[in-house]
GROMACS .gro file of C-alpha atoms in nm:
model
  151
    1UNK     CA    1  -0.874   1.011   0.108
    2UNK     CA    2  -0.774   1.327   0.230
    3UNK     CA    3  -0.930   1.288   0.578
    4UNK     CA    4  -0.793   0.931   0.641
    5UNK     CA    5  -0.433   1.111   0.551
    6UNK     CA    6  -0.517   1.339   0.819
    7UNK     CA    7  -0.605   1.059   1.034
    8UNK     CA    8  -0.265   0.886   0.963
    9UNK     CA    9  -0.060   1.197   1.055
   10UNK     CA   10  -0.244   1.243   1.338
   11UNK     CA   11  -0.151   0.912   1.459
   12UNK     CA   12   0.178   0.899   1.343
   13UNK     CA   13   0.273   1.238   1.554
   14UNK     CA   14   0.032   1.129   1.846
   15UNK     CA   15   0.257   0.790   1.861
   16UNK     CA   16   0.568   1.040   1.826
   17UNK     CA   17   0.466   1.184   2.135
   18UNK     CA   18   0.470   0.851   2.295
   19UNK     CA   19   0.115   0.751   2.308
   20UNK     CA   20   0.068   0.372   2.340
   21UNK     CA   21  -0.290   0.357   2.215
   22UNK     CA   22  -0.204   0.563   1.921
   23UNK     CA   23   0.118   0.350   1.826
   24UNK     CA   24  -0.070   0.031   1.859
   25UNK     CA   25  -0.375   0.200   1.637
   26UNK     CA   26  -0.099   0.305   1.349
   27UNK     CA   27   0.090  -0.041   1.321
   28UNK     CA   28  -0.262  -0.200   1.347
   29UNK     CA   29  -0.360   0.055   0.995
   30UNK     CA   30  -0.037  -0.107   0.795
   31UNK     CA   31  -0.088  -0.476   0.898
   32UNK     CA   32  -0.295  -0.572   0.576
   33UNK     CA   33  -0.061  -0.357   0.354
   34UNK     CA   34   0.301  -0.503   0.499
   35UNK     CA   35   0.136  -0.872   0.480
   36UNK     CA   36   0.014  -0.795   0.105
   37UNK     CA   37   0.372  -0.672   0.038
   38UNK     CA   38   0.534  -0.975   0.219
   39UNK     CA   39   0.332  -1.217   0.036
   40UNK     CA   40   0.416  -1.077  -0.268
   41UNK     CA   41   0.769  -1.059  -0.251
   42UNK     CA   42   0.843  -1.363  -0.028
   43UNK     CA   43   0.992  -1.586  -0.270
   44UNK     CA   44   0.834  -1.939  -0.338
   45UNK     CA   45   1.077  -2.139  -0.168
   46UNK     CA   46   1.104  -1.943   0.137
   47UNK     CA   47   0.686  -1.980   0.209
   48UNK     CA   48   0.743  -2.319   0.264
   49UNK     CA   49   0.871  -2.260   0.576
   50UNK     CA   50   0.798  -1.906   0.698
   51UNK     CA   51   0.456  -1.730   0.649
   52UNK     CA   52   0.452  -1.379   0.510
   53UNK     CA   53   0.239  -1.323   0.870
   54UNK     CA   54   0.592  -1.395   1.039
   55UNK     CA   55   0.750  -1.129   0.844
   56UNK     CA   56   0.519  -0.851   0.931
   57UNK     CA   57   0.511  -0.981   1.315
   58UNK     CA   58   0.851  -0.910   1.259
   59UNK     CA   59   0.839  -0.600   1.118
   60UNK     CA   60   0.647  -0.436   1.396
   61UNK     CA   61   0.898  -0.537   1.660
   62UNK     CA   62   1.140  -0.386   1.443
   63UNK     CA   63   0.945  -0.050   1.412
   64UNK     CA   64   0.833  -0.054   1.796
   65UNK     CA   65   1.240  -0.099   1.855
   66UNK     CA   66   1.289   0.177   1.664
   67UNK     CA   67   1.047   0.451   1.667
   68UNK     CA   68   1.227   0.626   1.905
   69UNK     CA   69   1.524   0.679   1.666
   70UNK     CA   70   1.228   0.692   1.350
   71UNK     CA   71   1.391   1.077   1.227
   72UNK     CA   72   1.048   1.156   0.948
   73UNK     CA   73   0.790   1.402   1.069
   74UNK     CA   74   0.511   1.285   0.766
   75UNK     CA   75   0.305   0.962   0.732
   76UNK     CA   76   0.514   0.917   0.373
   77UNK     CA   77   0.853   0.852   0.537
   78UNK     CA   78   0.702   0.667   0.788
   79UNK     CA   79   0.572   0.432   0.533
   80UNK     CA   80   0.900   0.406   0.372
   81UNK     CA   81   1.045   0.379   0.673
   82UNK     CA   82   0.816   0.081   0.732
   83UNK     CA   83   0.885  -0.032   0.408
   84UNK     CA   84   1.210  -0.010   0.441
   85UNK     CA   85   1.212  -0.260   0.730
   86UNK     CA   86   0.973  -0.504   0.608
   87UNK     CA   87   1.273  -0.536   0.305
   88UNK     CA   88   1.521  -0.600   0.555
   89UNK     CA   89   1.301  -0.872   0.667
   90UNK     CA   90   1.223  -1.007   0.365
   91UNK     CA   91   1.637  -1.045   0.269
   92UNK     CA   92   1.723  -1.143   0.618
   93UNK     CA   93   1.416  -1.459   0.611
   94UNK     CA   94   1.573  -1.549   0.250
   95UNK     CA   95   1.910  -1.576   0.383
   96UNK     CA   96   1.875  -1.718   0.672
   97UNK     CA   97   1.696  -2.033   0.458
   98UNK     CA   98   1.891  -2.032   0.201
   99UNK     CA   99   2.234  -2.074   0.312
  100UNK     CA  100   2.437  -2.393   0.344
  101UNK     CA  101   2.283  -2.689   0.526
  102UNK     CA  102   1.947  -2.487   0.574
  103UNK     CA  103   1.879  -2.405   0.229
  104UNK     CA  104   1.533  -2.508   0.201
  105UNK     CA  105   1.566  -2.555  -0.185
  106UNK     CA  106   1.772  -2.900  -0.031
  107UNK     CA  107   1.471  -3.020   0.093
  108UNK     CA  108   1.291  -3.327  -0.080
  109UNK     CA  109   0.917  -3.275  -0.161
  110UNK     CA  110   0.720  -3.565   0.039
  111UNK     CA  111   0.374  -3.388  -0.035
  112UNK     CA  112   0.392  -3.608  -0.381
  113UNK     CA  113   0.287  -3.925  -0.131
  114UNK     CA  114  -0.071  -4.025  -0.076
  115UNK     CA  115   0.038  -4.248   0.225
  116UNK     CA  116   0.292  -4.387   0.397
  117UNK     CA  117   0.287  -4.700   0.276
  118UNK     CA  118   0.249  -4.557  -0.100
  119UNK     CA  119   0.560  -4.393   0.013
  120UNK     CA  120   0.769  -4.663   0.153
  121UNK     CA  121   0.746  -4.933  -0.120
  122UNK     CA  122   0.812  -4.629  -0.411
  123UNK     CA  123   1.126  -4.538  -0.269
  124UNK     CA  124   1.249  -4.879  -0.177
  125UNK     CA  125   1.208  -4.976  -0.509
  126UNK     CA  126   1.487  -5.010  -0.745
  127UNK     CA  127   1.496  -4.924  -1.135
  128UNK     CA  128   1.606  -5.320  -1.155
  129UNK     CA  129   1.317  -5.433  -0.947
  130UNK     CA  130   1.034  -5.657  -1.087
  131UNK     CA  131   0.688  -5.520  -1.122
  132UNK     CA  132   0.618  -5.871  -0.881
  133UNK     CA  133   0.864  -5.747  -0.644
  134UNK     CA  134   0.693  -5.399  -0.617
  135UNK     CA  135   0.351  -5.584  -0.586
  136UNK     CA  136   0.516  -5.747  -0.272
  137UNK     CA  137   0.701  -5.445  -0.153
  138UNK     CA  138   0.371  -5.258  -0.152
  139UNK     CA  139   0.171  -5.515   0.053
  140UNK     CA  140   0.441  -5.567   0.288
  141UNK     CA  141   0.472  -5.224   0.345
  142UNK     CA  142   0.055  -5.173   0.432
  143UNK     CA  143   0.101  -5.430   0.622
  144UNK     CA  144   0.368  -5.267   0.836
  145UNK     CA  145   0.172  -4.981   0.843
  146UNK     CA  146  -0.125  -5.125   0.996
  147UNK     CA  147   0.082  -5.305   1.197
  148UNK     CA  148   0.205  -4.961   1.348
  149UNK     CA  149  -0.113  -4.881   1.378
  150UNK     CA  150  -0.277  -5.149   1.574
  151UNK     CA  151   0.026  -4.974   1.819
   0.00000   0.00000   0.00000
């Protein structure tokens, strides 16, 4: 442990210095630790439309952005620092869709359908609606569909 915490701070002020190589070689050490974090804290909802993968991508840009203004000398505050911007992140993806008409908690659920043409005589149907009529509904609709098919 102690020589991989020597191998971190030696990055960390190498890529200080303004070595590329090194830089790349630190960010590359936190990947599978940000995503882990990310996935854990990405709410539900949210992973329905962005991937925790997006998140850390996002994360990196942030810290390659801002290493130059990064103000810790030790591979702890650079963690939190990284931590601290994978948060950011993590609040800004959540906002961004879950406000107004975005709010992905609007969307309906179509992953309940086995088919299209499952799909399209279930939700034409009406609570009124004959078992007969559905019957019909549903052939007419596979019909349709391998009508639109045959296109």
């Amino acid at each position: 442990m102690e020589r991989s915490r020597t191998t971190l701070q030696s990055l960390l002020d190498r890529s200080l210095a303004g070595d590329v190589g090194a830089r790349e070689e630190l960010l590359g050490l936190y990947r599978h630790y940000l995503r882990l974090m990310a996935e854990r804290r990405l709410p539900r909802v949210v992973q329905q439309r962005v991937d925790a993968s997006d998140i850390v991508q996002q994360t990196f840009v942030d810290a390659l952005r801002g290493l130059a203004d990064f103000r810790g000398q030790t591979e702890p505050e650079f963690t939190a620092w990284m931590m601290r911007l994978l948060e950011r992140n993590l609040l800004m993806s959540v906002r961004n869709h879950t406000l107004g008409k975005r709010d992905v908690r609007l969307e309906q659920n179509w992953a309940d359908a086995s088919g299209s043409a499952e799909l399209a005589w279930k939700m034409v149907a009406a609570d009124s609606s004959s078992p007969a009529s559905g019957v019909f509904r549903g052939e007419a609709a596979l019909h349709l569909a391998m009508a639109l098919e045959k296109l």
